[in-house]
Tab-separated table of C-alpha atoms in Angstrom:
chain	number	residue	atom	x	y	z
A	1	MET	CA	-19.275	14.768	-26.074
A	2	PRO	CA	-20.556	14.242	-22.515
A	3	THR	CA	-17.806	13.783	-19.934
A	4	THR	CA	-19.680	10.964	-18.168
A	5	ARG	CA	-21.332	7.968	-19.792
A	6	PHE	CA	-24.301	6.242	-18.208
A	7	ARG	CA	-22.566	2.886	-17.993
A	8	ILE	CA	-19.183	1.508	-19.040
A	9	PRO	CA	-18.389	-2.218	-18.627
A	10	MET	CA	-16.208	-2.613	-15.549
A	11	ARG	CA	-13.022	-4.319	-16.661
A	12	ALA	CA	-9.602	-4.387	-15.034
A	13	ARG	CA	-7.559	-1.403	-16.184
A	14	PRO	CA	-4.028	-2.056	-17.544
A	15	ILE	CA	-1.267	-1.916	-14.958
A	16	ASP	CA	0.946	-0.035	-17.429
A	17	GLU	CA	-1.678	2.470	-18.561
A	18	PRO	CA	0.236	5.616	-19.604
A	19	HIS	CA	-0.354	8.985	-17.946
A	20	ARG	CA	-2.534	7.462	-15.219
A	21	ALA	CA	-3.361	10.123	-12.650
A	22	SER	CA	-5.915	10.812	-9.946
A	23	SER	CA	-9.357	11.653	-11.305
A	24	PRO	CA	-11.437	14.663	-10.238
A	25	LEU	CA	-13.763	12.239	-8.433
A	26	GLU	CA	-10.865	10.830	-6.426
A	27	LEU	CA	-9.821	14.340	-5.448
A	28	LEU	CA	-13.388	15.106	-4.344
A	29	PHE	CA	-13.371	11.845	-2.388
A	30	ASP	CA	-10.181	12.951	-0.610
A	31	LEU	CA	-11.828	16.250	0.282
A	32	THR	CA	-14.394	14.476	2.474
A	33	PHE	CA	-11.544	12.817	4.355
A	34	VAL	CA	-10.134	16.249	5.120
A	35	VAL	CA	-13.200	16.779	7.302
A	36	ALA	CA	-12.785	13.440	9.089
A	37	VAL	CA	-9.060	13.896	9.723
A	38	ALA	CA	-9.628	17.446	10.978
A	39	ALA	CA	-12.217	16.179	13.449
A	40	VAL	CA	-10.056	13.416	14.905
A	41	THR	CA	-6.974	15.674	15.038
A	42	ALA	CA	-8.875	18.421	16.866
A	43	GLU	CA	-10.152	15.954	19.477
A	44	LEU	CA	-6.642	14.586	20.051
A	45	ALA	CA	-5.326	18.136	20.492
A	46	HIS	CA	-8.020	18.881	23.090
A	47	SER	CA	-7.101	15.768	25.060
A	48	ILE	CA	-3.377	16.610	24.937
A	49	ALA	CA	-4.056	20.145	26.178
A	50	ALA	CA	-6.158	18.700	29.008
A	51	GLY	CA	-3.272	16.473	30.093
A	52	HIS	CA	-4.698	13.077	29.139
A	53	ALA	CA	-3.896	12.276	25.525
A	54	GLU	CA	-6.548	9.885	24.175
A	55	VAL	CA	-4.117	8.075	21.908
A	56	LEU	CA	-6.028	4.786	21.829
A	57	GLY	CA	-9.302	6.398	20.762
A	58	PHE	CA	-7.440	8.429	18.161
A	59	LEU	CA	-5.829	5.309	16.682
A	60	GLN	CA	-9.186	3.490	16.596
A	61	VAL	CA	-11.048	6.224	14.755
A	62	PHE	CA	-8.089	6.897	12.480
A	63	PHE	CA	-8.027	3.232	11.496
A	64	ALA	CA	-11.598	3.510	10.226
A	65	ILE	CA	-10.668	6.620	8.229
A	66	TRP	CA	-7.478	5.140	6.786
A	67	TRP	CA	-8.896	1.712	5.988
A	68	ALA	CA	-11.938	3.076	4.158
A	69	TRP	CA	-9.744	5.485	2.173
A	70	MET	CA	-7.213	2.789	1.321
A	71	ASN	CA	-9.795	0.222	0.199
A	72	PHE	CA	-11.429	2.714	-2.147
A	73	THR	CA	-8.037	3.832	-3.488
A	74	TRP	CA	-6.876	0.346	-4.463
A	75	PHE	CA	-10.262	-0.559	-5.919
A	76	ALA	CA	-10.313	2.618	-7.998
A	77	SER	CA	-6.807	1.922	-9.258
A	78	SER	CA	-8.104	-1.353	-10.706
A	79	TYR	CA	-11.698	-0.615	-11.729
A	80	ASP	CA	-12.342	3.122	-12.051
A	81	THR	CA	-14.864	3.453	-14.890
A	82	ASP	CA	-16.003	6.963	-13.927
A	83	ASP	CA	-19.502	6.218	-15.225
A	84	LEU	CA	-22.774	7.082	-13.530
A	85	PRO	CA	-23.116	3.984	-11.245
A	86	TYR	CA	-19.467	4.266	-10.197
A	87	ARG	CA	-19.824	7.946	-9.321
A	88	LEU	CA	-23.032	7.423	-7.346
A	89	LEU	CA	-21.578	4.563	-5.289
A	90	THR	CA	-18.464	6.623	-4.625
A	91	MET	CA	-20.649	9.462	-3.382
A	92	VAL	CA	-22.369	7.026	-1.021
A	93	GLN	CA	-18.954	6.324	0.474
A	94	MET	CA	-18.317	10.069	0.765
A	95	ALA	CA	-21.560	10.443	2.711
A	96	GLY	CA	-20.357	7.737	5.080
A	97	VAL	CA	-17.130	9.657	5.676
A	98	LEU	CA	-19.069	12.763	6.687
A	99	VAL	CA	-21.289	10.745	9.050
A	100	LEU	CA	-18.167	9.242	10.614
A	101	ALA	CA	-16.638	12.698	11.061
A	102	ALA	CA	-19.818	13.906	12.772
A	103	GLY	CA	-19.464	11.113	15.330
A	104	VAL	CA	-15.845	11.841	16.294
A	105	PRO	CA	-16.618	14.367	19.091
A	106	ALA	CA	-19.011	11.954	20.839
A	107	ALA	CA	-16.512	9.108	20.508
A	108	ALA	CA	-13.755	11.239	22.033
A	109	ALA	CA	-15.881	12.734	24.813
A	110	THR	CA	-17.919	9.752	26.018
A	111	GLY	CA	-16.625	6.727	24.129
A	112	ASP	CA	-19.856	6.590	22.109
A	113	TYR	CA	-18.799	5.100	18.754
A	114	ARG	CA	-22.292	4.560	17.356
A	115	THR	CA	-22.230	7.402	14.838
A	116	VAL	CA	-18.676	6.524	13.824
A	117	LEU	CA	-19.748	2.910	13.245
A	118	ILE	CA	-22.792	3.966	11.221
A	119	GLY	CA	-20.625	6.133	8.974
A	120	TYR	CA	-18.120	3.297	8.571
A	121	LEU	CA	-20.875	0.829	7.647
A	122	ILE	CA	-22.210	3.244	5.017
A	123	MET	CA	-18.767	3.563	3.463
A	124	ARG	CA	-18.259	-0.172	3.370
A	125	ALA	CA	-21.718	-0.822	1.915
A	126	GLY	CA	-20.864	1.351	-1.074
A	127	LEU	CA	-17.614	-0.546	-1.596
A	128	VAL	CA	-19.353	-3.942	-1.404
A	129	LEU	CA	-21.678	-2.916	-4.228
A	130	GLN	CA	-18.660	-1.849	-6.271
A	131	TRP	CA	-17.035	-5.260	-5.791
A	132	LEU	CA	-20.252	-7.069	-6.709
A	133	ARG	CA	-20.431	-5.062	-9.905
A	134	ALA	CA	-16.804	-5.943	-10.673
A	135	ALA	CA	-17.586	-9.614	-10.080
A	136	TYR	CA	-20.492	-9.437	-12.499
A	137	GLU	CA	-18.674	-7.578	-15.290
A	138	ASP	CA	-15.108	-8.921	-15.005
A	139	PRO	CA	-15.323	-12.714	-15.401
A	140	VAL	CA	-11.545	-13.195	-15.254
A	141	ARG	CA	-11.379	-11.870	-11.683
A	142	ARG	CA	-14.891	-12.802	-10.611
A	143	ARG	CA	-13.795	-15.065	-7.763
A	144	THR	CA	-11.382	-12.459	-6.468
A	145	ALA	CA	-14.059	-9.749	-6.497
A	146	LEU	CA	-16.606	-12.043	-4.830
A	147	ARG	CA	-14.117	-12.884	-2.113
A	148	TYR	CA	-13.618	-9.187	-1.473
A	149	ALA	CA	-17.372	-8.647	-1.239
A	150	VAL	CA	-17.940	-11.645	1.043
A	151	GLY	CA	-14.992	-10.756	3.278
A	152	ILE	CA	-16.098	-7.150	3.683
A	153	VAL	CA	-19.694	-8.185	4.452
A	154	ALA	CA	-18.484	-10.683	7.062
A	155	THR	CA	-16.418	-8.062	8.874
A	156	GLN	CA	-19.269	-5.558	8.706
A	157	VAL	CA	-21.477	-8.037	10.556
A	158	GLY	CA	-18.951	-7.836	13.383
A	159	TRP	CA	-19.008	-4.033	13.396
A	160	ALA	CA	-22.827	-4.063	13.236
A	161	LEU	CA	-22.955	-6.286	16.330
A	162	ALA	CA	-20.801	-3.751	18.160
A	163	LEU	CA	-23.287	-1.082	17.069
A	164	VAL	CA	-26.302	-3.079	18.257
A	165	PHE	CA	-24.829	-3.910	21.644
A	166	ALA	CA	-23.113	-0.490	21.980
A	167	ASP	CA	-19.913	-2.210	23.028
A	168	LEU	CA	-16.564	-1.800	21.260
A	169	ALA	CA	-14.164	-3.352	23.734
A	170	LEU	CA	-10.496	-3.244	22.787
A	171	PRO	CA	-10.037	-7.030	22.260
A	172	TYR	CA	-13.132	-7.100	20.040
A	173	PHE	CA	-11.859	-4.083	18.083
A	174	ILE	CA	-8.434	-5.673	17.554
A	175	ALA	CA	-10.013	-8.924	16.367
A	176	LEU	CA	-12.121	-7.088	13.786
A	177	VAL	CA	-9.125	-5.067	12.625
A	178	VAL	CA	-7.150	-8.266	12.063
A	179	LEU	CA	-10.046	-9.686	10.042
A	180	GLU	CA	-10.286	-6.507	7.969
A	181	LEU	CA	-6.568	-6.623	7.200
A	182	CYS	CA	-6.818	-10.276	6.175
A	183	VAL	CA	-9.611	-9.745	3.630
A	184	PRO	CA	-7.339	-8.516	0.772
A	185	LEU	CA	-4.812	-11.273	1.486
A	186	TRP	CA	-7.527	-13.925	1.403
A	187	ALA	CA	-9.316	-12.451	-1.618
A	188	GLU	CA	-6.235	-12.513	-3.842
A	189	TRP	CA	-4.686	-15.731	-2.502
A	190	ARG	CA	-4.380	-18.222	-5.385
A	191	HIS	CA	-6.712	-16.071	-7.476
A	192	PRO	CA	-6.046	-13.523	-10.246
A	193	ALA	CA	-4.730	-10.378	-8.612
A	194	THR	CA	-6.366	-7.000	-9.110
A	195	ASN	CA	-4.759	-4.721	-11.701
A	196	TRP	CA	-3.729	-1.790	-9.539
A	197	HIS	CA	-1.495	0.791	-11.206
A	198	PRO	CA	1.792	1.320	-9.263
A	199	HIS	CA	2.345	4.962	-10.220
A	200	HIS	CA	-1.310	5.787	-9.614
A	201	ILE	CA	-1.157	4.189	-6.151
A	202	ALA	CA	2.051	6.060	-5.307
A	203	GLU	CA	0.412	9.323	-6.363
A	204	ARG	CA	-2.701	8.630	-4.317
A	205	TYR	CA	-0.661	7.922	-1.188
A	206	GLY	CA	1.370	11.038	-1.802
A	207	LEU	CA	-1.812	13.079	-2.028
A	208	PHE	CA	-2.977	11.722	1.318
A	209	VAL	CA	0.370	12.708	2.841
A	210	ILE	CA	-0.226	16.236	1.529
A	211	ILE	CA	-3.722	16.207	3.054
A	212	LEU	CA	-2.293	15.237	6.439
A	213	LEU	CA	0.440	17.853	6.230
A	214	GLY	CA	-2.245	20.381	5.347
A	215	GLU	CA	-4.194	19.301	8.413
A	216	SER	CA	-1.065	19.872	10.499
A	217	VAL	CA	-0.781	23.384	9.092
A	218	LEU	CA	-4.459	23.939	9.886
A	219	ALA	CA	-4.040	22.581	13.411
A	220	ALA	CA	-1.024	24.807	14.013
A	221	SER	CA	-2.962	27.801	12.697
A	222	ARG	CA	-5.718	27.020	15.218
A	223	GLY	CA	-3.075	27.208	17.924
A	224	VAL	CA	-1.847	30.536	16.554
A	225	GLU	CA	-5.380	31.907	16.530
A	226	ALA	CA	-5.990	30.799	20.121
A	227	ALA	CA	-2.685	32.274	21.298
A	228	VAL	CA	-3.364	35.591	19.583
A	229	THR	CA	-6.861	35.715	21.056
A	230	ALA	CA	-5.468	35.028	24.548
A	231	HIS	CA	-2.712	37.650	24.060
A	232	THR	CA	0.034	35.133	24.813
A	233	VAL	CA	2.198	35.973	21.819
A	234	ASP	CA	5.869	36.191	22.761
A	235	SER	CA	9.279	35.130	21.459
A	236	SER	CA	8.629	31.471	22.368
A	237	PHE	CA	5.387	31.520	20.413
A	238	VAL	CA	7.127	32.897	17.307
A	239	LEU	CA	9.919	30.335	17.633
A	240	VAL	CA	7.560	27.363	17.972
A	241	ALA	CA	5.322	28.507	15.125
A	242	GLY	CA	8.247	29.086	12.778
A	243	ALA	CA	10.042	25.855	13.700
A	244	GLY	CA	6.809	23.884	13.338
A	245	LEU	CA	6.335	25.185	9.812
A	246	VAL	CA	9.939	24.332	8.898
A	247	LEU	CA	9.434	20.860	10.362
A	248	LEU	CA	6.393	20.216	8.164
A	249	PHE	CA	8.241	21.447	5.072
A	250	ALA	CA	11.155	19.116	5.821
A	251	LEU	CA	8.892	16.103	6.398
A	252	TRP	CA	7.172	16.756	3.067
A	253	TRP	CA	10.549	16.997	1.350
A	254	LEU	CA	11.742	13.746	2.923
A	255	TYR	CA	8.698	11.701	1.941
A	256	PHE	CA	8.718	12.741	-1.708
A	257	LEU	CA	12.389	11.948	-2.177
A	258	HIS	CA	11.383	8.284	-2.533
A	259	PRO	CA	10.408	7.008	-6.042
A	260	ALA	CA	7.615	4.787	-4.756
A	261	GLY	CA	5.940	4.343	-8.143
A	262	GLU	CA	8.993	2.745	-9.690
A	263	GLY	CA	9.555	0.588	-6.619
A	264	LEU	CA	5.988	-0.720	-6.585
A	265	SER	CA	6.204	-1.433	-10.310
A	266	GLU	CA	9.291	-3.579	-9.818
A	267	ARG	CA	8.184	-5.275	-6.565
A	268	ARG	CA	4.422	-5.679	-6.633
A	269	ALA	CA	4.634	-8.537	-4.118
A	270	TYR	CA	5.638	-6.050	-1.406
A	271	SER	CA	2.603	-3.845	-1.913
A	272	TYR	CA	0.860	-5.137	1.234
A	273	HIS	CA	3.808	-4.257	3.456
A	274	TRP	CA	4.123	-0.848	1.818
A	275	GLY	CA	0.391	-0.066	1.911
A	276	TYR	CA	-0.305	-1.350	5.429
A	277	GLY	CA	2.823	0.290	6.835
A	278	HIS	CA	1.464	3.666	5.814
A	279	TYR	CA	-1.159	3.436	8.560
A	280	PHE	CA	1.483	4.301	11.158
A	281	LEU	CA	3.052	6.907	8.868
A	282	PHE	CA	-0.300	8.597	8.242
A	283	ALA	CA	-1.332	8.387	11.910
A	284	ALA	CA	1.986	9.956	12.945
A	285	LEU	CA	1.396	12.934	10.653
A	286	ALA	CA	-2.140	13.410	11.969
A	287	ALA	CA	-0.926	13.170	15.572
A	288	LEU	CA	1.859	15.645	14.834
A	289	GLY	CA	-0.760	18.183	13.793
A	290	ALA	CA	-2.443	17.833	17.177
A	291	GLY	CA	0.881	18.136	18.988
A	292	LEU	CA	1.881	21.259	17.083
A	293	GLU	CA	-1.493	22.864	17.752
A	294	VAL	CA	-1.033	22.502	21.496
A	295	ALA	CA	2.658	23.434	21.364
A	296	VAL	CA	1.900	26.690	19.549
A	297	GLU	CA	-0.999	27.580	21.808
A	298	HIS	CA	0.650	26.568	25.102
A	299	THR	CA	4.396	27.117	24.721
A	300	THR	CA	4.960	26.663	28.461
A	301	GLN	CA	3.132	23.342	28.704
A	302	SER	CA	5.338	20.251	28.908
A	303	ILE	CA	4.157	18.240	25.893
A	304	GLY	CA	7.428	17.517	24.153
A	305	TYR	CA	6.578	13.914	23.322
A	306	ALA	CA	3.341	15.007	21.608
A	307	VAL	CA	5.653	16.382	18.904
A	308	ALA	CA	8.745	14.180	19.182
A	309	LEU	CA	6.972	10.816	19.160
A	310	PRO	CA	5.011	11.412	15.909
A	311	VAL	CA	8.161	12.761	14.228
A	312	GLY	CA	10.147	9.708	15.330
A	313	VAL	CA	7.474	7.301	14.110
A	314	PHE	CA	7.208	9.128	10.783
A	315	LEU	CA	10.966	8.981	10.160
A	316	ALA	CA	11.122	5.293	11.032
A	317	MET	CA	8.140	4.421	8.844
A	318	VAL	CA	9.338	6.446	5.841
A	319	TRP	CA	12.491	4.363	5.829
A	320	LEU	CA	10.744	1.068	6.600
A	321	VAL	CA	7.997	1.191	3.966
A	322	HIS	CA	10.308	2.312	1.178
A	323	ALA	CA	13.280	0.101	2.031
A	324	GLN	CA	11.242	-2.933	0.931
A	325	ILE	CA	10.507	-1.666	-2.580
A	326	ILE	CA	13.568	0.419	-3.480
A	327	ASN	CA	16.925	-1.209	-4.188
A	328	LEU	CA	18.879	1.774	-2.885
A	329	PRO	CA	16.787	3.510	-0.186
A	330	VAL	CA	17.103	7.273	-0.170
A	331	MET	CA	17.434	7.247	3.630
A	332	ARG	CA	20.170	4.967	4.916
A	333	ARG	CA	19.276	2.866	7.947
A	334	GLU	CA	21.978	4.292	10.198
A	335	TYR	CA	20.928	7.882	9.425
A	336	THR	CA	17.331	7.013	10.213
A	337	LEU	CA	18.132	5.291	13.510
A	338	ILE	CA	20.344	8.145	14.675
A	339	SER	CA	17.715	10.737	13.766
A	340	VAL	CA	14.935	8.823	15.538
A	341	ALA	CA	17.068	8.354	18.658
A	342	ILE	CA	17.908	12.062	18.840
A	343	VAL	CA	14.301	13.124	18.290
A	344	LEU	CA	12.981	10.806	21.007
A	345	ALA	CA	15.662	11.967	23.441
A	346	LEU	CA	14.896	15.672	23.018
A	347	PRO	CA	11.924	15.810	25.454
A	348	LEU	CA	14.170	14.409	28.207
A	349	VAL	CA	16.457	17.447	28.161
A	350	LEU	CA	14.546	20.282	26.481
A	351	SER	CA	11.335	22.237	26.958
A	352	THR	CA	8.498	22.059	24.451
A	353	VAL	CA	9.966	25.000	22.531
A	354	GLY	CA	13.330	23.280	22.371
A	355	VAL	CA	11.752	20.014	21.255
A	356	VAL	CA	9.955	21.610	18.302
A	357	VAL	CA	13.079	23.524	17.249
A	358	GLY	CA	15.234	20.434	17.757
A	359	CYS	CA	12.928	18.194	15.711
A	360	ALA	CA	12.925	20.721	12.887
A	361	ALA	CA	16.733	20.921	12.985
A	362	VAL	CA	17.150	17.119	12.939
A	363	VAL	CA	14.798	16.598	10.002
A	364	VAL	CA	16.296	19.492	8.013
A	365	LEU	CA	19.769	18.060	8.616
A	366	LEU	CA	18.577	14.617	7.516
A	367	VAL	CA	17.194	16.067	4.276
A	368	ALA	CA	20.467	17.911	3.694
A	369	VAL	CA	22.500	14.729	4.264
A	370	VAL	CA	20.328	12.756	1.861
A	371	LEU	CA	20.538	15.444	-0.833
A	372	SER	CA	24.310	15.686	-0.478
A	373	ARG	CA	24.930	11.983	-1.092
A	374	PRO	CA	26.774	11.454	-4.400
A	375	ASP	CA	24.446	8.653	-5.557
A	376	HIS	CA	21.384	10.847	-4.948
A	377	ARG	CA	22.887	13.834	-6.758
A	378	GLN	CA	23.691	11.620	-9.725
A	379	ALA	CA	20.130	10.216	-9.782
């Protein structure tokens, strides 16, 4: 039988559907975001190396990447039919991601966000059509789907005006971000909620964490390549490269210690806090990749906070997002606060090499403490 049907009625999928996992189309969708994240991470690394980290521009572009990915992910968890119209509209969104990625260098160099905005509008247009189809074919949640479509269109008018007038001032950007974040809250307020699958959502977020960790490995490898080309390989270079790799391994280990799927299943009402909080967690991982790239390439440059700050934010957010949905958080609050305080204090007393090694040591120790707890061993 053919693997794809021409059209399947779009109905809400069961929230307890067994063996729900990411589809091949979702994995292909994630692959396009690899390109976008790599572009924004590379530009942040260049600005850090030049001595003027463009953190604000990085956070703006990363918001567009994260928000488009997250909206598709939650929609797909509720309405993935994997038929021909669904696949084509998903591919439209993929094309928008690639356009956005192509505009990142211009946005970083001259503040020209036009290409980024065009790519974002393409992505959102594909999602609007998906919501309109859901409204047409799922009468139970028709009002919810229509609210999503109307809310997204309204916010896109704001982004389009910024494109027309070539002006994306910070207050205007913040206002549009607030409106974007309010659309899901408004769409599902006093209306039938969408049927997202908790374990599927947890898996999708975990996959994006792996993508970002992979980007950090790629960024660090770019630093290794540049250092080797410049013949600046020494003991400090080896130490930073090795400690950076250990740090990434430990961060991966720490994130996946949390049973997010079970927590979301038991506390669906906290899904907004959990999902939105991941913006800072994801951004921290992407920024860490840029910091490690520069640290590996320029071991003598004083950029300790380019590594320590993302690690501190990641540790804080891992605890914060999971503490709301898990009765017994894997990371205790006092352990998290102590670890964050030590990590943020390292650049005050150590060189860049010491900061990277120190961050790796703190996170490895935190993982060891968590694994040694009697309640965790029993679980």
